mmCIF file of C-alpha atoms in Angstrom:
data_model
loop_
_atom_site.group_PDB
_atom_site.id
_atom_site.type_symbol
_atom_site.label_atom_id
_atom_site.label_comp_id
_atom_site.label_asym_id
_atom_site.label_seq_id
_atom_site.Cartn_x
_atom_site.Cartn_y
_atom_site.Cartn_z
ATOM 1 C CA MET P 27 0.000 0.000 0.000
ATOM 2 C CA ASP P 28 1.228 3.488 -0.868
ATOM 3 C CA ALA P 29 2.194 5.847 1.867
ATOM 4 C CA ILE P 30 -0.327 8.648 2.121
ATOM 5 C CA ALA P 31 0.742 12.200 1.306
ATOM 6 C CA ALA P 32 0.259 14.654 4.134
ATOM 7 C CA GLN P 33 -0.989 17.422 1.831
ATOM 8 C CA PRO P 34 -4.125 17.441 -0.307
ATOM 9 C CA GLY P 35 -4.082 17.754 -4.091
ATOM 10 C CA PHE P 36 -6.785 19.330 -6.254
ATOM 11 C CA SER P 37 -10.121 19.598 -4.485
ATOM 12 C CA ASP P 38 -11.969 18.921 -7.759
ATOM 13 C CA PRO P 39 -9.453 16.932 -9.825
ATOM 14 C CA GLY P 40 -11.375 16.874 -13.110
ATOM 15 C CA ARG P 41 -12.175 20.557 -13.417
ATOM 16 C CA ASP P 42 -9.020 21.800 -11.705
ATOM 17 C CA SER P 43 -6.740 19.870 -14.079
ATOM 18 C CA GLN P 44 -8.571 21.321 -17.048
ATOM 19 C CA LYS P 45 -8.223 24.866 -15.724
ATOM 20 C CA VAL P 46 -4.499 24.364 -15.188
ATOM 21 C CA PHE P 47 -4.144 22.746 -18.597
ATOM 22 C CA ARG P 48 -5.753 25.759 -20.232
ATOM 23 C CA VAL P 49 -3.362 28.168 -18.495
ATOM 24 C CA LEU P 50 -0.385 26.017 -19.478
ATOM 25 C CA MET P 51 -1.530 25.801 -23.066
ATOM 26 C CA ASP P 52 -1.772 29.598 -23.234
ATOM 27 C CA ALA P 53 1.648 29.952 -21.595
ATOM 28 C CA ILE P 54 3.289 27.656 -24.141
ATOM 29 C CA ALA P 55 1.385 29.233 -27.057
ATOM 30 C CA ARG P 56 2.478 32.746 -26.055
ATOM 31 C CA PRO P 57 6.029 32.369 -24.796
ATOM 32 C CA GLY P 58 7.187 34.986 -22.324
ATOM 33 C CA THR P 59 3.740 36.001 -21.080
ATOM 34 C CA LEU P 60 2.896 35.567 -17.414
ATOM 35 C CA GLY P 61 0.293 33.021 -16.370
ATOM 36 C CA LYS P 62 -1.105 32.327 -12.934
ATOM 37 C CA THR P 63 -2.386 29.059 -11.466
ATOM 38 C CA PRO P 64 -6.160 29.226 -11.515
ATOM 39 C CA VAL P 65 -6.618 26.972 -8.478
ATOM 40 C CA ALA P 66 -5.693 27.321 -4.830
ATOM 41 C CA LEU P 67 -3.266 24.652 -3.656
ATOM 42 C CA ASP P 68 -1.481 23.754 -0.452
ATOM 43 C CA PRO P 69 1.522 21.803 -1.780
ATOM 44 C CA PRO P 70 4.284 20.297 0.353
ATOM 45 C CA ALA P 71 7.165 22.577 1.335
ATOM 46 C CA GLY P 72 9.686 23.152 -1.450
ATOM 47 C CA LEU P 73 7.197 22.904 -4.269
ATOM 48 C CA GLY P 74 5.630 26.131 -5.578
ATOM 49 C CA ALA P 75 1.893 26.269 -6.224
ATOM 50 C CA ALA P 76 2.345 26.585 -9.999
ATOM 51 C CA ALA P 77 4.857 23.733 -10.216
ATOM 52 C CA ALA P 78 2.566 21.604 -8.035
ATOM 53 C CA ALA P 79 -0.441 22.393 -10.230
ATOM 54 C CA ILE P 80 1.525 21.398 -13.346
ATOM 55 C CA GLY P 81 2.358 18.121 -11.655
ATOM 56 C CA LEU P 82 -1.215 17.372 -10.656
ATOM 57 C CA ALA P 83 -2.543 18.286 -14.093
ATOM 58 C CA LEU P 84 0.021 16.548 -16.300
ATOM 59 C CA PHE P 85 1.732 13.730 -14.405
ATOM 60 C CA ASP P 86 0.273 10.263 -14.407
ATOM 61 C CA PHE P 87 1.365 6.650 -14.292
ATOM 62 C CA GLU P 88 2.875 6.899 -17.777
ATOM 63 C CA THR P 89 5.075 9.961 -17.241
ATOM 64 C CA ARG P 90 8.508 9.458 -15.734
ATOM 65 C CA VAL P 91 9.461 12.397 -13.558
ATOM 66 C CA TRP P 92 12.936 13.534 -12.611
ATOM 67 C CA LEU P 93 13.397 15.677 -9.474
ATOM 68 C CA ASP P 94 16.548 17.589 -8.587
ATOM 69 C CA ASP P 95 17.951 17.411 -5.078
ATOM 70 C CA LYS P 96 16.494 20.740 -4.028
ATOM 71 C CA ILE P 97 12.885 19.891 -4.914
ATOM 72 C CA GLY P 98 13.048 16.136 -4.520
ATOM 73 C CA SER P 99 12.496 15.798 -0.764
ATOM 74 C CA ASP P 100 10.786 12.659 0.494
ATOM 75 C CA GLU P 101 7.747 14.768 1.174
ATOM 76 C CA VAL P 102 7.493 16.112 -2.379
ATOM 77 C CA ALA P 103 8.293 12.738 -3.926
ATOM 78 C CA GLY P 104 5.658 11.056 -1.762
ATOM 79 C CA TRP P 105 3.107 13.732 -2.571
ATOM 80 C CA LEU P 106 3.645 13.330 -6.326
ATOM 81 C CA ARG P 107 3.491 9.560 -6.133
ATOM 82 C CA PHE P 108 0.299 9.612 -4.084
ATOM 83 C CA HIS P 109 -1.627 12.158 -6.135
ATOM 84 C CA CYS P 110 -0.242 11.523 -9.613
ATOM 85 C CA GLY P 111 0.895 7.910 -9.389
ATOM 86 C CA CYS P 112 3.888 8.893 -11.510
ATOM 87 C CA PRO P 113 7.099 6.872 -11.530
ATOM 88 C CA LEU P 114 10.185 8.844 -10.497
ATOM 89 C CA THR P 115 13.388 8.331 -12.408
ATOM 90 C CA ALA P 116 17.000 9.088 -11.520
ATOM 91 C CA ASP P 117 17.997 9.333 -15.187
ATOM 92 C CA PRO P 118 17.297 12.710 -16.853
ATOM 93 C CA ALA P 119 17.483 11.073 -20.279
ATOM 94 C CA GLN P 120 14.451 8.948 -19.380
ATOM 95 C CA ALA P 121 12.299 11.707 -17.931
ATOM 96 C CA HIS P 122 9.148 13.102 -19.543
ATOM 97 C CA PHE P 123 9.082 15.874 -16.971
ATOM 98 C CA ALA P 124 11.748 17.374 -14.734
ATOM 99 C CA LEU P 125 11.204 19.601 -11.702
ATOM 100 C CA ILE P 126 14.270 21.700 -11.005
ATOM 101 C CA GLY P 127 14.798 24.030 -8.066
ATOM 102 C CA ASP P 128 18.502 24.780 -8.420
ATOM 103 C CA PHE P 129 20.132 26.029 -11.623
ATOM 104 C CA GLY P 130 23.636 25.471 -10.317
ATOM 105 C CA SER P 131 23.461 21.710 -9.899
ATOM 106 C CA ALA P 132 20.993 20.917 -12.712
ATOM 107 C CA PRO P 133 22.269 18.729 -15.543
ATOM 108 C CA PRO P 134 22.688 20.506 -18.924
ATOM 109 C CA LEU P 135 19.582 20.745 -21.104
ATOM 110 C CA SER P 136 21.195 18.278 -23.510
ATOM 111 C CA ALA P 137 21.206 15.605 -20.779
ATOM 112 C CA PHE P 138 17.412 15.348 -20.927
ATOM 113 C CA MET P 139 15.286 13.455 -23.430
ATOM 114 C CA GLN P 140 15.537 15.408 -26.703
ATOM 115 C CA GLY P 141 12.954 13.641 -28.817
ATOM 116 C CA ASP P 142 13.496 11.998 -32.149
ATOM 117 C CA PRO P 143 12.897 13.653 -35.569
ATOM 118 C CA ARG P 144 10.016 11.210 -36.040
ATOM 119 C CA TYR P 145 8.697 11.705 -32.489
ATOM 120 C CA PRO P 146 9.741 15.193 -31.379
ATOM 121 C CA ASP P 147 7.059 15.044 -28.678
ATOM 122 C CA GLN P 148 9.095 12.408 -26.850
ATOM 123 C CA SER P 149 11.214 14.981 -25.067
ATOM 124 C CA THR P 150 11.451 16.283 -21.538
ATOM 125 C CA THR P 151 9.458 19.274 -20.343
ATOM 126 C CA LEU P 152 11.553 21.063 -17.727
ATOM 127 C CA VAL P 153 9.874 23.008 -14.954
ATOM 128 C CA PHE P 154 12.245 25.455 -13.279
ATOM 129 C CA GLU P 155 11.126 26.811 -9.916
ATOM 130 C CA VAL P 156 12.741 30.285 -9.642
ATOM 131 C CA PRO P 157 12.516 33.011 -6.967
ATOM 132 C CA ALA P 158 10.847 35.483 -9.365
ATOM 133 C CA LEU P 159 9.920 35.686 -13.036
ATOM 134 C CA ALA P 160 11.418 39.155 -13.483
ATOM 135 C CA GLY P 161 14.534 40.880 -12.205
ATOM 136 C CA GLY P 162 17.202 38.490 -13.476
ATOM 137 C CA LEU P 163 19.429 38.660 -16.532
ATOM 138 C CA PRO P 164 17.218 40.002 -19.371
ATOM 139 C CA VAL P 165 17.041 38.188 -22.702
ATOM 140 C CA GLU P 166 14.993 38.864 -25.802
ATOM 141 C CA ILE P 167 12.904 36.050 -27.227
ATOM 142 C CA THR P 168 11.378 35.816 -30.697
ATOM 143 C CA GLY P 169 9.485 33.130 -32.529
ATOM 144 C CA PRO P 170 6.009 31.655 -32.996
ATOM 145 C CA GLY P 171 3.437 33.101 -30.609
ATOM 146 C CA ILE P 172 5.475 36.253 -30.007
ATOM 147 C CA ARG P 173 4.657 39.519 -31.760
ATOM 148 C CA ASP P 174 8.013 41.108 -32.710
ATOM 149 C CA ALA P 175 9.997 40.334 -29.556
ATOM 150 C CA VAL P 176 9.549 40.011 -25.800
ATOM 151 C CA VAL P 177 12.104 40.591 -23.067
ATOM 152 C CA ILE P 178 12.057 38.129 -20.185
ATOM 153 C CA SER P 179 14.253 38.060 -17.089
ATOM 154 C CA PRO P 180 13.517 35.176 -14.716
ATOM 155 C CA VAL P 181 15.800 35.196 -11.686
ATOM 156 C CA GLY P 182 18.373 32.386 -11.745
ATOM 157 C CA PRO P 183 19.597 31.653 -15.263
ATOM 158 C CA ASP P 184 23.001 33.045 -16.246
ATOM 159 C CA ALA P 185 24.416 33.840 -19.707
ATOM 160 C CA GLN P 186 25.703 30.291 -20.076
ATOM 161 C CA PHE P 187 22.245 28.868 -19.425
ATOM 162 C CA TRP P 188 20.662 31.164 -22.010
ATOM 163 C CA SER P 189 23.238 30.120 -24.568
ATOM 164 C CA ALA P 190 22.291 26.488 -23.879
ATOM 165 C CA VAL P 191 18.631 27.446 -24.385
ATOM 166 C CA GLN P 192 19.550 28.947 -27.762
ATOM 167 C CA ASP P 193 21.458 25.757 -28.703
ATOM 168 C CA ASN P 194 18.337 23.841 -27.732
ATOM 169 C CA HIS P 195 16.270 26.066 -30.036
ATOM 170 C CA GLU P 196 18.658 25.543 -32.931
ATOM 171 C CA GLN P 197 18.111 21.789 -32.988
ATOM 172 C CA PHE P 198 14.359 22.342 -33.548
ATOM 173 C CA GLN P 199 12.188 20.230 -34.054
ATOM 174 C CA CYS P 200 13.873 18.195 -31.364
ATOM 175 C CA GLY P 201 14.724 19.729 -28.032
ATOM 176 C CA VAL P 202 13.222 20.333 -24.626
ATOM 177 C CA ASP P 203 10.519 22.791 -23.583
ATOM 178 C CA LEU P 204 10.929 24.990 -20.530
ATOM 179 C CA ILE P 205 8.418 26.348 -18.042
ATOM 180 C CA PHE P 206 9.515 28.804 -15.365
ATOM 181 C CA THR P 207 7.440 28.931 -12.194
ATOM 182 C CA ALA P 208 7.616 31.256 -9.206
ATOM 183 C CA GLY P 209 5.007 30.584 -6.542
ATOM 184 C CA GLU P 210 1.671 30.834 -8.353
ATOM 185 C CA ALA P 211 3.083 32.481 -11.487
ATOM 186 C CA LEU P 212 4.344 30.655 -14.541
ATOM 187 C CA MET P 213 5.869 31.421 -17.929
ATOM 188 C CA GLY P 214 6.438 29.142 -20.909
ATOM 189 C CA LEU P 215 9.538 29.025 -23.089
ATOM 190 C CA PRO P 216 9.078 26.314 -25.725
ATOM 191 C CA ARG P 217 11.866 25.100 -27.986
ATOM 192 C CA SER P 218 10.410 27.198 -30.833
ATOM 193 C CA SER P 219 11.562 30.456 -29.205
ATOM 194 C CA SER P 220 14.891 31.954 -30.151
ATOM 195 C CA VAL P 221 16.823 33.594 -27.325
ATOM 196 C CA THR P 222 19.313 36.446 -27.685
ATOM 197 C CA PRO P 223 21.011 38.421 -24.928
ATOM 198 C CA LYS P 224 19.445 41.832 -24.438
ATOM 199 C CA GLU P 225 21.963 44.514 -25.279
ATOM 200 C CA GLY P 226 22.404 47.454 -22.978
ATOM 201 C CA MET F 9 7.803 6.665 3.890
ATOM 202 C CA SER F 10 6.265 4.534 6.581
ATOM 203 C CA THR F 11 6.662 6.564 9.734
ATOM 204 C CA LYS F 12 3.072 7.628 10.301
ATOM 205 C CA ASN F 13 1.637 4.647 8.477
ATOM 206 C CA GLY F 14 3.775 2.036 10.126
ATOM 207 C CA THR F 15 0.660 -0.087 10.526
ATOM 208 C CA ASP F 16 0.509 -0.770 6.791
ATOM 209 C CA ARG F 17 1.417 -4.373 7.153
ATOM 210 C CA GLU F 18 -0.543 -4.996 10.316
ATOM 211 C CA PRO F 19 -3.137 -7.682 9.870
ATOM 212 C CA ASP F 20 -5.379 -5.623 12.172
ATOM 213 C CA ARG F 21 -5.567 -2.789 9.722
ATOM 214 C CA ARG F 22 -6.332 -5.195 6.929
ATOM 215 C CA ARG F 23 -9.216 -6.548 8.984
ATOM 216 C CA TRP F 24 -10.865 -3.197 9.721
ATOM 217 C CA LEU F 25 -10.370 -1.921 6.183
ATOM 218 C CA SER F 26 -11.994 -5.081 4.916
ATOM 219 C CA VAL F 27 -14.928 -4.661 7.292
ATOM 220 C CA LEU F 28 -15.419 -1.035 6.207
ATOM 221 C CA ALA F 29 -15.114 -1.911 2.517
ATOM 222 C CA LYS F 30 -17.744 -4.627 2.576
ATOM 223 C CA ALA F 31 -20.276 -3.063 4.940
ATOM 224 C CA PRO F 32 -23.392 -1.514 3.393
ATOM 225 C CA ALA F 33 -22.996 2.262 3.017
ATOM 226 C CA GLN F 34 -26.045 2.954 5.185
ATOM 227 C CA ASP F 35 -24.651 0.937 8.090
ATOM 228 C CA VAL F 36 -21.315 2.751 7.967
ATOM 229 C CA ILE F 37 -22.922 6.182 7.789
ATOM 230 C CA PHE F 38 -25.279 5.275 10.632
ATOM 231 C CA ALA F 39 -22.464 3.989 12.850
ATOM 232 C CA TRP F 40 -20.424 7.114 12.102
ATOM 233 C CA GLU F 41 -23.243 9.457 12.952
ATOM 234 C CA ALA F 42 -23.840 7.648 16.209
ATOM 235 C CA LEU F 43 -20.255 8.331 17.331
ATOM 236 C CA PRO F 44 -20.227 10.865 20.175
ATOM 237 C CA ASP F 45 -17.194 12.871 19.068
ATOM 238 C CA ARG F 46 -16.274 12.794 15.441
ATOM 239 C CA PRO F 47 -13.017 14.543 14.593
ATOM 240 C CA ALA F 48 -12.910 17.091 11.787
ATOM 241 C CA PHE F 49 -10.975 15.949 8.721
ATOM 242 C CA THR F 50 -9.778 17.335 5.411
ATOM 243 C CA ALA F 51 -9.800 15.426 2.155
ATOM 244 C CA LEU F 52 -6.360 14.509 0.838
ATOM 245 C CA ARG F 53 -8.005 12.743 -2.047
ATOM 246 C CA PRO F 54 -11.654 13.634 -2.534
ATOM 247 C CA PRO F 55 -13.904 10.577 -2.992
ATOM 248 C CA GLU F 56 -13.799 9.212 -6.534
ATOM 249 C CA ASN F 57 -15.500 6.285 -8.249
ATOM 250 C CA GLY F 58 -13.589 3.651 -10.139
ATOM 251 C CA MET F 59 -13.511 -0.001 -11.010
ATOM 252 C CA VAL F 60 -11.460 -2.924 -9.833
ATOM 253 C CA LEU F 61 -11.070 -6.309 -11.427
ATOM 254 C CA VAL F 62 -12.213 -9.040 -9.081
ATOM 255 C CA ARG F 63 -10.402 -12.335 -9.434
ATOM 256 C CA GLY F 64 -11.442 -15.624 -7.982
ATOM 257 C CA ARG F 65 -10.385 -19.234 -7.664
ATOM 258 C CA MET F 66 -12.730 -22.076 -8.419
ATOM 259 C CA GLY F 67 -13.478 -23.773 -5.122
ATOM 260 C CA GLY F 68 -11.031 -21.406 -3.472
ATOM 261 C CA THR F 69 -8.055 -23.462 -4.598
ATOM 262 C CA GLY F 70 -8.134 -23.635 -8.406
ATOM 263 C CA ASP F 71 -6.460 -21.390 -10.932
ATOM 264 C CA ALA F 72 -7.197 -17.671 -10.646
ATOM 265 C CA PHE F 73 -9.714 -16.384 -13.156
ATOM 266 C CA ASN F 74 -11.204 -12.947 -13.781
ATOM 267 C CA PHE F 75 -14.563 -12.922 -12.092
ATOM 268 C CA GLY F 76 -15.609 -9.489 -13.319
ATOM 269 C CA GLU F 77 -15.317 -5.819 -12.543
ATOM 270 C CA MET F 78 -16.945 -4.071 -9.653
ATOM 271 C CA THR F 79 -17.491 -0.433 -8.803
ATOM 272 C CA VAL F 80 -15.461 0.917 -5.930
ATOM 273 C CA THR F 81 -15.076 4.350 -4.393
ATOM 274 C CA ARG F 82 -11.909 5.537 -2.732
ATOM 275 C CA ALA F 83 -10.916 8.498 -0.593
ATOM 276 C CA ALA F 84 -8.070 9.602 1.658
ATOM 277 C CA VAL F 85 -8.400 12.021 4.559
ATOM 278 C CA ARG F 86 -6.298 13.635 7.253
ATOM 279 C CA LEU F 87 -7.719 14.205 10.722
ATOM 280 C CA GLU F 88 -7.116 17.500 12.466
ATOM 281 C CA THR F 89 -4.859 15.558 14.820
ATOM 282 C CA GLY F 90 -2.650 14.499 11.909
ATOM 283 C CA GLU F 91 -3.533 10.841 11.332
ATOM 284 C CA THR F 92 -4.175 9.881 7.733
ATOM 285 C CA GLY F 93 -6.468 7.145 6.537
ATOM 286 C CA VAL F 94 -7.696 5.585 3.317
ATOM 287 C CA GLY F 95 -11.064 4.184 2.383
ATOM 288 C CA TYR F 96 -11.713 1.816 -0.504
ATOM 289 C CA VAL F 97 -15.330 0.719 -0.438
ATOM 290 C CA ALA F 98 -17.728 -1.251 -2.608
ATOM 291 C CA GLY F 99 -20.284 0.848 -4.443
ATOM 292 C CA ARG F 100 -20.636 4.466 -5.419
ATOM 293 C CA SER F 101 -21.252 6.193 -2.102
ATOM 294 C CA HIS F 102 -18.832 9.078 -1.644
ATOM 295 C CA ARG F 103 -19.900 9.507 1.961
ATOM 296 C CA HIS F 104 -19.171 5.848 2.668
ATOM 297 C CA ALA F 105 -15.607 6.128 1.299
ATOM 298 C CA GLU F 106 -14.925 9.319 3.193
ATOM 299 C CA ILE F 107 -16.183 7.877 6.472
ATOM 300 C CA ALA F 108 -14.222 4.663 5.921
ATOM 301 C CA ALA F 109 -11.075 6.761 5.480
ATOM 302 C CA ALA F 110 -11.827 8.808 8.593
ATOM 303 C CA VAL F 111 -12.491 5.653 10.610
ATOM 304 C CA ASP F 112 -9.235 4.137 9.316
ATOM 305 C CA ALA F 113 -7.399 7.237 10.493
ATOM 306 C CA MET F 114 -9.128 7.107 13.886
ATOM 307 C CA MET F 115 -8.231 3.437 14.276
ATOM 308 C CA GLN F 116 -4.584 4.437 13.949
ATOM 309 C CA SER F 117 -4.842 6.817 16.856
ATOM 310 C CA ALA F 118 -4.060 5.130 20.159
ATOM 311 C CA ASN F 119 -6.616 7.302 22.006
ATOM 312 C CA LEU F 120 -9.566 6.719 19.738
ATOM 313 C CA ARG F 121 -8.952 3.155 18.705
ATOM 314 C CA ALA F 122 -10.774 1.242 21.405
ATOM 315 C CA ALA F 123 -13.937 3.342 21.217
ATOM 316 C CA VAL F 124 -14.100 3.201 17.418
ATOM 317 C CA GLU F 125 -13.367 -0.514 17.381
ATOM 318 C CA GLU F 126 -16.350 -1.123 19.621
ATOM 319 C CA ALA F 127 -18.816 1.372 18.167
ATOM 320 C CA VAL F 128 -18.048 0.964 14.464
ATOM 321 C CA ILE F 129 -15.833 -1.927 13.459
ATOM 322 C CA GLY F 130 -17.138 -4.455 15.970
ATOM 323 C CA ARG F 131 -20.746 -3.692 15.170
ATOM 324 C CA LEU F 132 -20.272 -3.825 11.416
ATOM 325 C CA GLU F 133 -18.262 -7.026 11.640
ATOM 326 C CA GLU F 134 -20.909 -8.724 13.714
ATOM 327 C CA ALA F 135 -23.621 -7.736 11.244
ATOM 328 C CA GLN F 136 -21.485 -9.093 8.412
ATOM 329 C CA LEU F 137 -20.943 -12.407 10.167
ATOM 330 C CA GLN F 138 -24.660 -12.745 10.753
ATOM 331 C CA ARG F 139 -25.500 -12.003 7.134
ATOM 332 C CA ARG F 140 -22.904 -14.461 6.015
ATOM 333 C CA GLU F 141 -24.229 -17.160 8.269
ATOM 334 C CA VAL F 142 -27.801 -16.661 7.072
ATOM 335 C CA ALA F 143 -26.639 -16.830 3.468
ATOM 336 C CA ALA F 144 -24.560 -19.929 4.198
ATOM 337 C CA ARG F 145 -27.508 -21.630 5.864
ATOM 338 C CA LYS F 146 -29.821 -20.808 2.962
ATOM 339 C CA ALA F 147 -27.270 -22.139 0.523
ATOM 340 C CA ALA F 148 -26.676 -25.259 2.601
ATOM 341 C CA ALA F 149 -30.409 -25.994 2.558
ATOM 342 C CA THR F 150 -30.342 -26.229 -1.220
ATOM 343 C CA LYS F 151 -27.254 -28.392 -1.382
ATOM 344 C CA VAL F 152 -27.562 -31.480 -3.492
ATOM 345 C CA GLU F 153 -25.292 -34.429 -2.858
ATOM 346 C CA PHE F 154 -24.157 -36.366 -5.874
ATOM 347 C CA PHE F 155 -23.243 -39.961 -5.209
ATOM 348 C CA THR F 156 -21.330 -42.146 -7.520
ATOM 349 C CA MET F 157 -22.118 -45.800 -7.382
ATOM 350 C CA VAL F 158 -19.031 -47.725 -6.601
ATOM 351 C CA ARG F 159 -18.997 -51.402 -7.078
#
C-alpha cells in the first residue's frame, strides 16, 4: 500500500486539471507572457503552487518524472506519487518531466530526453522553480506566438544557461521545452523560441 | 515513507479496512453518525469512483480467473490531529468512502482506537458475520449431494 501524502491535491481533480491545462496551453502558445495558477493549492514545502499544479494536471502513471535534489524531498516525492501515481526516475534522459529548483546543480539541457525527428514530442518538459519571473538577466525572445519580440528576465539563469537554451532552439524540431514557475506564477519558453542576450 | 503509516502491514488494519469496505454504506454512515465525538478531517483525495477487477479461484483453490469488474469508491483524509487514513469501499457512495477513510485514520490513533473498534468496526463485523451465516444456511439448505455408485 502506498504511503499517504500529508498534503491534499486538487479539491476537484477533473475541473481543476482542465483549468491548469488551459493556463499552461496559453503559456506555451504565447512564450514569455505571465500566467497564474487558476486553483488554490497547499503543496508540500519546497514545491511552488504553480509547479505543483503542473504536476497534478500533467503527471500520471505513464510519465517518468525527474526531481533535482532541491525539490526532490521525500515529502514532495511522496506527494507526487500519491496524487499523480507517476514513476520517479533518476535518469534525466528517461524523464518526460523534470522539476528543477537549483540552476547550479541541474544537468545541462542536452542531458534530458531530446525527442526523435520522427517523435519530437518524446522529449522532456523542464519546470524550473525560480525566486521570481522578473529581475534576473534580461534576454529577448522571438518566434512563434510572439509579436516582434519580448524581453524576459527570470531570476536564476546566467548567460551560459541562455546560450544552452539557444542551442536547444537551434536543434528544432527536437529539443526540450521549458516552463519557469515562481510561486503561483508561470511562464512558458518552448523550444520554438529563439533567445538572444538583451543589449544594454 | 512509513513513519506515520507504520501499521501498513498490520493484519489488524487489513481486517478493519476489509470490514469497512464490505459493509453496506447505510450501516457505515449510521455507525459514524452515532459516534459521540467525530473529529474534523480534510480530504487529501476527494472521494472518486472507479472499477477494480475481481479475481477468484474455483473452489477457493483452483487457478485464478477474472470474475468481473466491480465499482469501488476511494478516498483519503487527514484528521485535524494528523492521522491519515484511506477508504476503498464497494459501491458508489462518496460519503461511505470518506467515512471509511476517517475511521481508518481514527483506528490508527491510540486514544480513539478502542472506542471506534467497539462502536463501528465491531458492530459492522458482527452484522457481516450474521448475514454471512444466514446466506450460508440458505445455501446449505439447497445443497444437493451427488453420489457415484461404486462397485
